[in-house]
mmCIF file as gemmi writes it, N, C-alpha and C atoms, coordinates in Angstrom:
data_model
loop_
_atom_site.group_PDB
_atom_site.id
_atom_site.type_symbol
_atom_site.label_atom_id
_atom_site.label_alt_id
_atom_site.label_comp_id
_atom_site.label_asym_id
_atom_site.label_entity_id
_atom_site.label_seq_id
_atom_site.pdbx_PDB_ins_code
_atom_site.Cartn_x
_atom_site.Cartn_y
_atom_site.Cartn_z
_atom_site.occupancy
_atom_site.B_iso_or_equiv
_atom_site.pdbx_formal_charge
_atom_site.auth_seq_id
_atom_site.auth_asym_id
_atom_site.pdbx_PDB_model_num
ATOM 1 N N . LEU Axp A 1 ? 21.41 -1.93 -27.22 1 0 ? 1 A 1
ATOM 2 C CA . LEU Axp A 1 ? 20.687 -2.873 -26.528 1 0 ? 1 A 1
ATOM 3 C C . LEU Axp A 1 ? 20.502 -2.481 -25.026 1 0 ? 1 A 1
ATOM 4 N N . LYS Axp A 2 ? 21.561 -1.891 -24.563 1 0 ? 2 A 1
ATOM 5 C CA . LYS Axp A 2 ? 21.584 -1.474 -22.98 1 0 ? 2 A 1
ATOM 6 C C . LYS Axp A 2 ? 20.48 -0.342 -22.958 1 0 ? 2 A 1
ATOM 7 N N . LYS Axp A 3 ? 20.483 0.596 -23.809 1 0 ? 3 A 1
ATOM 8 C CA . LYS Axp A 3 ? 19.471 1.513 -23.805 1 0 ? 3 A 1
ATOM 9 C C . LYS Axp A 3 ? 18.045 1.154 -23.754 1 0 ? 3 A 1
ATOM 10 N N . ALA Axp A 4 ? 17.734 0.115 -24.683 1 0 ? 4 A 1
ATOM 11 C CA . ALA Axp A 4 ? 16.487 -0.499 -24.705 1 0 ? 4 A 1
ATOM 12 C C . ALA Axp A 4 ? 16.21 -1.165 -23.321 1 0 ? 4 A 1
ATOM 13 N N . ALA Axp A 5 ? 17.047 -1.968 -22.864 1 0 ? 5 A 1
ATOM 14 C CA . ALA Axp A 5 ? 16.837 -2.576 -21.496 1 0 ? 5 A 1
ATOM 15 C C . ALA Axp A 5 ? 16.558 -1.565 -20.485 1 0 ? 5 A 1
ATOM 16 N N . ASN Axp A 6 ? 17.318 -0.462 -20.399 1 0 ? 6 A 1
ATOM 17 C CA . ASN Axp A 6 ? 16.977 0.572 -19.345 1 0 ? 6 A 1
ATOM 18 C C . ASN Axp A 6 ? 15.728 1.182 -19.508 1 0 ? 6 A 1
ATOM 19 N N . SER Axp A 7 ? 15.413 1.506 -20.848 1 0 ? 7 A 1
ATOM 20 C CA . SER Axp A 7 ? 14.026 2.012 -21.086 1 0 ? 7 A 1
ATOM 21 C C . SER Axp A 7 ? 12.888 1.104 -20.619 1 0 ? 7 A 1
ATOM 22 N N . LEU Axp A 8 ? 13.089 -0.197 -20.938 1 0 ? 8 A 1
ATOM 23 C CA . LEU Axp A 8 ? 12.218 -1.14 -20.55 1 0 ? 8 A 1
ATOM 24 C C . LEU Axp A 8 ? 12.111 -1.23 -18.992 1 0 ? 8 A 1
ATOM 25 N N . ASP Axp A 9 ? 13.223 -1.114 -18.319 1 0 ? 9 A 1
ATOM 26 C CA . ASP Axp A 9 ? 13.189 -0.991 -16.773 1 0 ? 9 A 1
ATOM 27 C C . ASP Axp A 9 ? 12.469 0.04 -16.33 1 0 ? 9 A 1
ATOM 28 N N . GLN Axp A 10 ? 12.582 1.298 -17.005 1 0 ? 10 A 1
ATOM 29 C CA . GLN Axp A 10 ? 11.89 2.499 -16.521 1 0 ? 10 A 1
ATOM 30 C C . GLN Axp A 10 ? 10.565 2.322 -16.873 1 0 ? 10 A 1
ATOM 31 N N . GLY Axp A 11 ? 10.136 1.765 -17.933 1 0 ? 11 A 1
ATOM 32 C CA . GLY Axp A 11 ? 8.729 1.663 -18.178 1 0 ? 11 A 1
ATOM 33 C C . GLY Axp A 11 ? 8.034 0.686 -17.159 1 0 ? 11 A 1
ATOM 34 N N . MET Axp A 12 ? 8.666 -0.43 -16.835 1 0 ? 12 A 1
ATOM 35 C CA . MET Axp A 12 ? 8.085 -1.396 -15.92 1 0 ? 12 A 1
ATOM 36 C C . MET Axp A 12 ? 7.921 -0.765 -14.571 1 0 ? 12 A 1
ATOM 37 N N . GLU Axp A 13 ? 8.978 0.034 -14.131 1 0 ? 13 A 1
ATOM 38 C CA . GLU Axp A 13 ? 8.807 0.748 -12.856 1 0 ? 13 A 1
ATOM 39 C C . GLU Axp A 13 ? 7.677 1.64 -12.755 1 0 ? 13 A 1
ATOM 40 N N . ALA Axp A 14 ? 7.505 2.469 -13.875 1 0 ? 14 A 1
ATOM 41 C CA . ALA Axp A 14 ? 6.265 3.257 -14.043 1 0 ? 14 A 1
ATOM 42 C C . ALA Axp A 14 ? 4.967 2.551 -13.878 1 0 ? 14 A 1
ATOM 43 N N . VAL Axp A 15 ? 4.938 1.429 -14.509 1 0 ? 15 A 1
ATOM 44 C CA . VAL Axp A 15 ? 3.674 0.582 -14.542 1 0 ? 15 A 1
ATOM 45 C C . VAL Axp A 15 ? 3.456 0.046 -13.224 1 0 ? 15 A 1
ATOM 46 N N . GLY Axp A 16 ? 4.447 -0.331 -12.484 1 0 ? 16 A 1
ATOM 47 C CA . GLY Axp A 16 ? 4.373 -0.785 -11.04 1 0 ? 16 A 1
ATOM 48 C C . GLY Axp A 16 ? 3.829 0.198 -10.194 1 0 ? 16 A 1
ATOM 49 N N . LYS Axp A 17 ? 4.503 1.442 -10.406 1 0 ? 17 A 1
ATOM 50 C CA . LYS Axp A 17 ? 3.948 2.532 -9.458 1 0 ? 17 A 1
ATOM 51 C C . LYS Axp A 17 ? 2.593 2.897 -9.711 1 0 ? 17 A 1
ATOM 52 N N . THR Axp A 18 ? 2.247 2.882 -11.009 1 0 ? 18 A 1
ATOM 53 C CA . THR Axp A 18 ? 0.806 3.264 -11.367 1 0 ? 18 A 1
ATOM 54 C C . THR Axp A 18 ? -0.106 2.134 -10.684 1 0 ? 18 A 1
ATOM 55 N N . THR Axp A 19 ? 0.144 0.915 -10.869 1 0 ? 19 A 1
ATOM 56 C CA . THR Axp A 19 ? -0.598 -0.107 -10.357 1 0 ? 19 A 1
ATOM 57 C C . THR Axp A 19 ? -0.674 -0.041 -8.812 1 0 ? 19 A 1
ATOM 58 N N . GLY Axp A 20 ? 0.394 0.141 -8.293 1 0 ? 20 A 1
ATOM 59 C CA . GLY Axp A 20 ? 0.519 0.303 -6.805 1 0 ? 20 A 1
ATOM 60 C C . GLY Axp A 20 ? -0.303 1.531 -6.306 1 0 ? 20 A 1
ATOM 61 N N . TYR Axp A 21 ? -0.485 2.601 -6.978 1 0 ? 21 A 1
ATOM 62 C CA . TYR Axp A 21 ? -1.155 3.82 -6.708 1 0 ? 21 A 1
ATOM 63 C C . TYR Axp A 21 ? -2.533 3.465 -6.734 1 0 ? 21 A 1
ATOM 64 N N . PHE Axp A 22 ? -3.037 2.879 -7.89 1 0 ? 22 A 1
ATOM 65 C CA . PHE Axp A 22 ? -4.49 2.592 -7.932 1 0 ? 22 A 1
ATOM 66 C C . PHE Axp A 22 ? -4.936 1.534 -7.051 1 0 ? 22 A 1
ATOM 67 N N . SER Axp A 23 ? -4.09 0.617 -6.592 1 0 ? 23 A 1
ATOM 68 C CA . SER Axp A 23 ? -4.394 -0.313 -5.542 1 0 ? 23 A 1
ATOM 69 C C . SER Axp A 23 ? -4.515 0.337 -4.22 1 0 ? 23 A 1
ATOM 70 N N . ALA Axp A 24 ? -3.592 1.29 -3.857 1 0 ? 24 A 1
ATOM 71 C CA . ALA Axp A 24 ? -3.691 1.878 -2.567 1 0 ? 24 A 1
ATOM 72 C C . ALA Axp A 24 ? -4.818 2.813 -2.543 1 0 ? 24 A 1
ATOM 73 N N . MET Axp A 25 ? -5.117 3.456 -3.633 1 0 ? 25 A 1
ATOM 74 C CA . MET Axp A 25 ? -6.314 4.351 -3.463 1 0 ? 25 A 1
ATOM 75 C C . MET Axp A 25 ? -7.735 3.654 -3.265 1 0 ? 25 A 1
ATOM 76 N N . LYS Axp A 26 ? -7.76 2.419 -4.027 1 0 ? 26 A 1
ATOM 77 C CA . LYS Axp A 26 ? -9.003 1.638 -3.759 1 0 ? 26 A 1
ATOM 78 C C . LYS Axp A 26 ? -9.101 1.238 -2.234 1 0 ? 26 A 1
ATOM 79 N N . ASN Axp A 27 ? -7.832 0.94 -1.66 1 0 ? 27 A 1
ATOM 80 C CA . ASN Axp A 27 ? -7.829 0.627 -0.203 1 0 ? 27 A 1
ATOM 81 C C . ASN Axp A 27 ? -8.189 1.897 0.599 1 0 ? 27 A 1
ATOM 82 N N . VAL Axp A 28 ? -7.847 2.971 0.143 1 0 ? 28 A 1
ATOM 83 C CA . VAL Axp A 28 ? -8.071 4.231 1.061 1 0 ? 28 A 1
ATOM 84 C C . VAL Axp A 28 ? -9.55 4.38 1.111 1 0 ? 28 A 1
ATOM 85 N N . ASN Axp A 29 ? -10.189 4.149 -0.103 1 0 ? 29 A 1
ATOM 86 C CA . ASN Axp A 29 ? -11.659 4.197 -0.275 1 0 ? 29 A 1
ATOM 87 C C . ASN Axp A 29 ? -12.607 3.23 0.445 1 0 ? 29 A 1
ATOM 88 N N . SER Axp A 30 ? -11.875 2.073 0.704 1 0 ? 30 A 1
ATOM 89 C CA . SER Axp A 30 ? -12.654 1.027 1.344 1 0 ? 30 A 1
ATOM 90 C C . SER Axp A 30 ? -12.28 0.868 2.688 1 0 ? 30 A 1
ATOM 91 N N . ALA Axp A 31 ? -11.464 1.704 3.338 1 0 ? 31 A 1
ATOM 92 C CA . ALA Axp A 31 ? -11.129 1.641 4.814 1 0 ? 31 A 1
ATOM 93 C C . ALA Axp A 31 ? -12.373 1.494 5.678 1 0 ? 31 A 1
ATOM 94 N N . GLU Axp A 32 ? -12.462 0.614 6.42 1 0 ? 32 A 1
ATOM 95 C CA . GLU Axp A 32 ? -13.632 0.463 7.498 1 0 ? 32 A 1
ATOM 96 C C . GLU Axp A 32 ? -13.111 0.846 8.857 1 0 ? 32 A 1
ATOM 97 N N . SER Axp A 33 ? -11.957 1.085 9.183 1 0 ? 33 A 1
ATOM 98 C CA . SER Axp A 33 ? -11.557 1.318 10.425 1 0 ? 33 A 1
ATOM 99 C C . SER Axp A 33 ? -10.382 2.33 10.495 1 0 ? 33 A 1
ATOM 100 N N . GLU Axp A 34 ? -9.952 2.931 11.468 1 0 ? 34 A 1
ATOM 101 C CA . GLU Axp A 34 ? -8.676 3.803 11.513 1 0 ? 34 A 1
ATOM 102 C C . GLU Axp A 34 ? -7.611 3.108 11.115 1 0 ? 34 A 1
ATOM 103 N N . THR Axp A 35 ? -7.462 1.924 11.635 1 0 ? 35 A 1
ATOM 104 C CA . THR Axp A 35 ? -6.279 1.092 11.353 1 0 ? 35 A 1
ATOM 105 C C . THR Axp A 35 ? -6.163 0.806 9.806 1 0 ? 35 A 1
ATOM 106 N N . ASP Axp A 36 ? -7.281 0.507 9.335 1 0 ? 36 A 1
ATOM 107 C CA . ASP Axp A 36 ? -7.496 0.324 7.727 1 0 ? 36 A 1
ATOM 108 C C . ASP Axp A 36 ? -7.014 1.534 6.899 1 0 ? 36 A 1
ATOM 109 N N . ALA Axp A 37 ? -7.35 2.647 7.549 1 0 ? 37 A 1
ATOM 110 C CA . ALA Axp A 37 ? -7.01 3.985 6.869 1 0 ? 37 A 1
ATOM 111 C C . ALA Axp A 37 ? -5.552 4.257 7.024 1 0 ? 37 A 1
ATOM 112 N N . VAL Axp A 38 ? -5.033 3.934 8.144 1 0 ? 38 A 1
ATOM 113 C CA . VAL Axp A 38 ? -3.584 3.947 8.357 1 0 ? 38 A 1
ATOM 114 C C . VAL Axp A 38 ? -2.852 3.218 7.426 1 0 ? 38 A 1
ATOM 115 N N . ARG Axp A 39 ? -3.287 1.866 7.296 1 0 ? 39 A 1
ATOM 116 C CA . ARG Axp A 39 ? -2.625 0.953 6.422 1 0 ? 39 A 1
ATOM 117 C C . ARG Axp A 39 ? -2.65 1.401 4.965 1 0 ? 39 A 1
ATOM 118 N N . ALA Axp A 40 ? -3.748 1.865 4.488 1 0 ? 40 A 1
ATOM 119 C CA . ALA Axp A 40 ? -3.979 2.264 3.171 1 0 ? 40 A 1
ATOM 120 C C . ALA Axp A 40 ? -3.175 3.524 2.814 1 0 ? 40 A 1
ATOM 121 N N . ALA Axp A 41 ? -3.098 4.496 3.837 1 0 ? 41 A 1
ATOM 122 C CA . ALA Axp A 41 ? -2.194 5.592 3.646 1 0 ? 41 A 1
ATOM 123 C C . ALA Axp A 41 ? -0.67 5.179 3.571 1 0 ? 41 A 1
ATOM 124 N N . ALA Axp A 42 ? -0.261 4.318 4.342 1 0 ? 42 A 1
ATOM 125 C CA . ALA Axp A 42 ? 1.155 3.878 4.256 1 0 ? 42 A 1
ATOM 126 C C . ALA Axp A 42 ? 1.426 3.201 3.054 1 0 ? 42 A 1
ATOM 127 N N . GLU Axp A 43 ? 0.485 2.412 2.538 1 0 ? 43 A 1
ATOM 128 C CA . GLU Axp A 43 ? 0.493 1.669 1.244 1 0 ? 43 A 1
ATOM 129 C C . GLU Axp A 43 ? 0.684 2.769 0.077 1 0 ? 43 A 1
ATOM 130 N N . LEU Axp A 44 ? -0.025 3.839 0.035 1 0 ? 44 A 1
ATOM 131 C CA . LEU Axp A 44 ? 0.016 4.859 -0.772 1 0 ? 44 A 1
ATOM 132 C C . LEU Axp A 44 ? 1.219 5.773 -0.807 1 0 ? 44 A 1
ATOM 133 N N . ALA Axp A 45 ? 1.805 5.865 0.463 1 0 ? 45 A 1
ATOM 134 C CA . ALA Axp A 45 ? 3.081 6.62 0.615 1 0 ? 45 A 1
ATOM 135 C C . ALA Axp A 45 ? 4.062 5.767 0.083 1 0 ? 45 A 1
ATOM 136 N N . SER Axp A 46 ? 3.955 4.307 0.235 1 0 ? 46 A 1
ATOM 137 C CA . SER Axp A 46 ? 5.199 3.49 -0.146 1 0 ? 46 A 1
ATOM 138 C C . SER Axp A 46 ? 5.284 3.396 -1.738 1 0 ? 46 A 1
ATOM 139 N N . VAL Axp A 47 ? 4.299 3.885 -2.432 1 0 ? 47 A 1
ATOM 140 C CA . VAL Axp A 47 ? 4.414 3.923 -3.852 1 0 ? 47 A 1
ATOM 141 C C . VAL Axp A 47 ? 5.44 4.995 -4.294 1 0 ? 47 A 1
ATOM 142 N N . PHE Axp A 48 ? 5.513 6.034 -3.461 1 0 ? 48 A 1
ATOM 143 C CA . PHE Axp A 48 ? 6.478 7.132 -3.841 1 0 ? 48 A 1
ATOM 144 C C . PHE Axp A 48 ? 7.6 7.163 -2.901 1 0 ? 48 A 1
ATOM 145 N N . GLY Axp A 49 ? 7.701 6.487 -1.595 1 0 ? 49 A 1
ATOM 146 C CA . GLY Axp A 49 ? 8.831 6.705 -0.809 1 0 ? 49 A 1
ATOM 147 C C . GLY Axp A 49 ? 9.869 5.469 -0.92 1 0 ? 49 A 1
ATOM 148 N N . PRO Axp A 50 ? 11.01 5.893 -1.21 1 0 ? 50 A 1
ATOM 149 C CA . PRO Axp A 50 ? 11.907 4.704 -1.602 1 0 ? 50 A 1
ATOM 150 C C . PRO Axp A 50 ? 12.564 4.153 -0.36 1 0 ? 50 A 1
ATOM 151 N N . SER Axp A 51 ? 12.297 4.6 0.876 1 0 ? 51 A 1
ATOM 152 C CA . SER Axp A 51 ? 13.019 4.108 2.006 1 0 ? 51 A 1
ATOM 153 C C . SER Axp A 51 ? 12.48 2.751 2.524 1 0 ? 51 A 1
ATOM 154 N N . GLY Axp A 52 ? 11.243 2.499 2.331 1 0 ? 52 A 1
ATOM 155 C CA . GLY Axp A 52 ? 10.732 1.218 2.731 1 0 ? 52 A 1
ATOM 156 C C . GLY Axp A 52 ? 9.935 1.326 4.144 1 0 ? 52 A 1
ATOM 157 N N . VAL Axp A 53 ? 10.174 2.513 4.841 1 0 ? 53 A 1
ATOM 158 C CA . VAL Axp A 53 ? 9.437 2.602 6.146 1 0 ? 53 A 1
ATOM 159 C C . VAL Axp A 53 ? 7.86 2.542 5.998 1 0 ? 53 A 1
ATOM 160 N N . SER Axp A 54 ? 7.497 3.204 4.943 1 0 ? 54 A 1
ATOM 161 C CA . SER Axp A 54 ? 5.865 3.112 4.83 1 0 ? 54 A 1
ATOM 162 C C . SER Axp A 54 ? 5.375 1.676 4.506 1 0 ? 54 A 1
ATOM 163 N N . SER Axp A 55 ? 6.219 1.049 3.755 1 0 ? 55 A 1
ATOM 164 C CA . SER Axp A 55 ? 5.757 -0.357 3.48 1 0 ? 55 A 1
ATOM 165 C C . SER Axp A 55 ? 5.819 -1.225 4.727 1 0 ? 55 A 1
ATOM 166 N N . THR Axp A 56 ? 6.684 -1.078 5.648 1 0 ? 56 A 1
ATOM 167 C CA . THR Axp A 56 ? 6.764 -1.626 6.875 1 0 ? 56 A 1
ATOM 168 C C . THR Axp A 56 ? 5.561 -1.329 7.692 1 0 ? 56 A 1
ATOM 169 N N . VAL Axp A 57 ? 5.221 -0.141 7.669 1 0 ? 57 A 1
ATOM 170 C CA . VAL Axp A 57 ? 4.083 0.37 8.508 1 0 ? 57 A 1
ATOM 171 C C . VAL Axp A 57 ? 2.79 -0.348 7.949 1 0 ? 57 A 1
ATOM 172 N N . ALA Axp A 58 ? 2.639 -0.405 6.634 1 0 ? 58 A 1
ATOM 173 C CA . ALA Axp A 58 ? 1.601 -1 5.974 1 0 ? 58 A 1
ATOM 174 C C . ALA Axp A 58 ? 1.555 -2.473 6.314 1 0 ? 58 A 1
ATOM 175 N N . ALA Axp A 59 ? 2.592 -3.147 6.47 1 0 ? 59 A 1
ATOM 176 C CA . ALA Axp A 59 ? 2.65 -4.667 6.553 1 0 ? 59 A 1
ATOM 177 C C . ALA Axp A 59 ? 2.302 -5.01 7.987 1 0 ? 59 A 1
ATOM 178 N N . TYR Axp A 60 ? 2.325 -4.05 8.944 1 0 ? 60 A 1
ATOM 179 C CA . TYR Axp A 60 ? 2.147 -4.425 10.244 1 0 ? 60 A 1
ATOM 180 C C . TYR Axp A 60 ? 0.983 -3.703 10.823 1 0 ? 60 A 1
ATOM 181 N N . ALA Axp A 61 ? 0.219 -2.795 10.008 1 0 ? 61 A 1
ATOM 182 C CA . ALA Axp A 61 ? -0.831 -2.159 10.626 1 0 ? 61 A 1
ATOM 183 C C . ALA Axp A 61 ? -2.244 -2.921 10.552 1 0 ? 61 A 1
ATOM 184 N N . PHE Axp A 62 ? -2.543 -3.52 11.578 1 0 ? 62 A 1
ATOM 185 C CA . PHE Axp A 62 ? -3.736 -4.436 11.557 1 0 ? 62 A 1
ATOM 186 C C . PHE Axp A 62 ? -4.341 -4.268 13.041 1 0 ? 62 A 1
ATOM 187 N N . ASP Axp A 63 ? -5.64 -4.331 13.085 1 0 ? 63 A 1
ATOM 188 C CA . ASP Axp A 63 ? -6.29 -4.276 14.407 1 0 ? 63 A 1
ATOM 189 C C . ASP Axp A 63 ? -6.021 -5.357 15.19 1 0 ? 63 A 1
ATOM 190 N N . LYS Axp A 64 ? -6.131 -5.044 16.507 1 0 ? 64 A 1
ATOM 191 C CA . LYS Axp A 64 ? -5.725 -6.189 17.491 1 0 ? 64 A 1
ATOM 192 C C . LYS Axp A 64 ? -7.081 -7.149 17.586 1 0 ? 64 A 1
ATOM 193 N N . CYS Axp A 65 ? -6.99 -8.304 18.116 1 0 ? 65 A 1
ATOM 194 C CA . CYS Axp A 65 ? -7.982 -9.222 18.243 1 0 ? 65 A 1
ATOM 195 C C . CYS Axp A 65 ? -9.181 -8.66 19.032 1 0 ? 65 A 1
ATOM 196 N N . ASP Axp A 66 ? -9.044 -7.882 19.915 1 0 ? 66 A 1
ATOM 197 C CA . ASP Axp A 66 ? -10.111 -7.399 20.776 1 0 ? 66 A 1
ATOM 198 C C . ASP Axp A 66 ? -10.985 -6.519 19.945 1 0 ? 66 A 1
ATOM 199 N N . LYS Axp A 67 ? -10.394 -5.677 19.127 1 0 ? 67 A 1
ATOM 200 C CA . LYS Axp A 67 ? -11.316 -4.89 18.155 1 0 ? 67 A 1
ATOM 201 C C . LYS Axp A 67 ? -12.039 -5.7 17.154 1 0 ? 67 A 1
ATOM 202 N N . ILE Axp A 68 ? -11.345 -6.61 16.681 1 0 ? 68 A 1
ATOM 203 C CA . ILE Axp A 68 ? -11.929 -7.387 15.665 1 0 ? 68 A 1
ATOM 204 C C . ILE Axp A 68 ? -13.091 -8.236 16.274 1 0 ? 68 A 1
ATOM 205 N N . HIS Axp A 69 ? -12.961 -8.912 17.394 1 0 ? 69 A 1
ATOM 206 C CA . HIS Axp A 69 ? -14.047 -9.593 18.12 1 0 ? 69 A 1
ATOM 207 C C . HIS Axp A 69 ? -15.174 -8.747 18.617 1 0 ? 69 A 1
ATOM 208 N N . ASN Axp A 70 ? -15.028 -7.493 18.948 1 0 ? 70 A 1
ATOM 209 C CA . ASN Axp A 70 ? -15.896 -6.653 19.551 1 0 ? 70 A 1
ATOM 210 C C . ASN Axp A 70 ? -16.896 -6.268 18.175 1 0 ? 70 A 1
ATOM 211 N N . LYS Axp A 71 ? -16.338 -6.26 17.017 1 0 ? 71 A 1
ATOM 212 C CA . LYS Axp A 71 ? -16.967 -5.833 15.877 1 0 ? 71 A 1
ATOM 213 C C . LYS Axp A 71 ? -17.933 -6.889 15.522 1 0 ? 71 A 1
ATOM 214 N N . ALA Axp A 72 ? -17.67 -8.098 15.87 1 0 ? 72 A 1
ATOM 215 C CA . ALA Axp A 72 ? -18.337 -9.282 15.463 1 0 ? 72 A 1
ATOM 216 C C . ALA Axp A 72 ? -19.579 -9.527 16.435 1 0 ? 72 A 1
ATOM 217 N N . ASP Axp A 73 ? -19.456 -8.936 17.72 1 0 ? 73 A 1
ATOM 218 C CA . ASP Axp A 73 ? -20.631 -8.968 18.671 1 0 ? 73 A 1
ATOM 219 C C . ASP Axp A 73 ? -21.785 -8.246 18.232 1 0 ? 73 A 1
């Protein structure tokens, strides 16, 4: 039963990485600014990097208000 649970955990981890990979690639393709591209690349790196650094970069990589408001003009 433990072996089955471990196999299930490994399978779920693989599905999660695959889903994360496709989601990150979609974000890479739809990047509209340099910041969007950095965030998408960090999301993609976070799928494979166990440290969590790239996830943190992705979480905080957003344009500042001045860039957002200049685009609206």
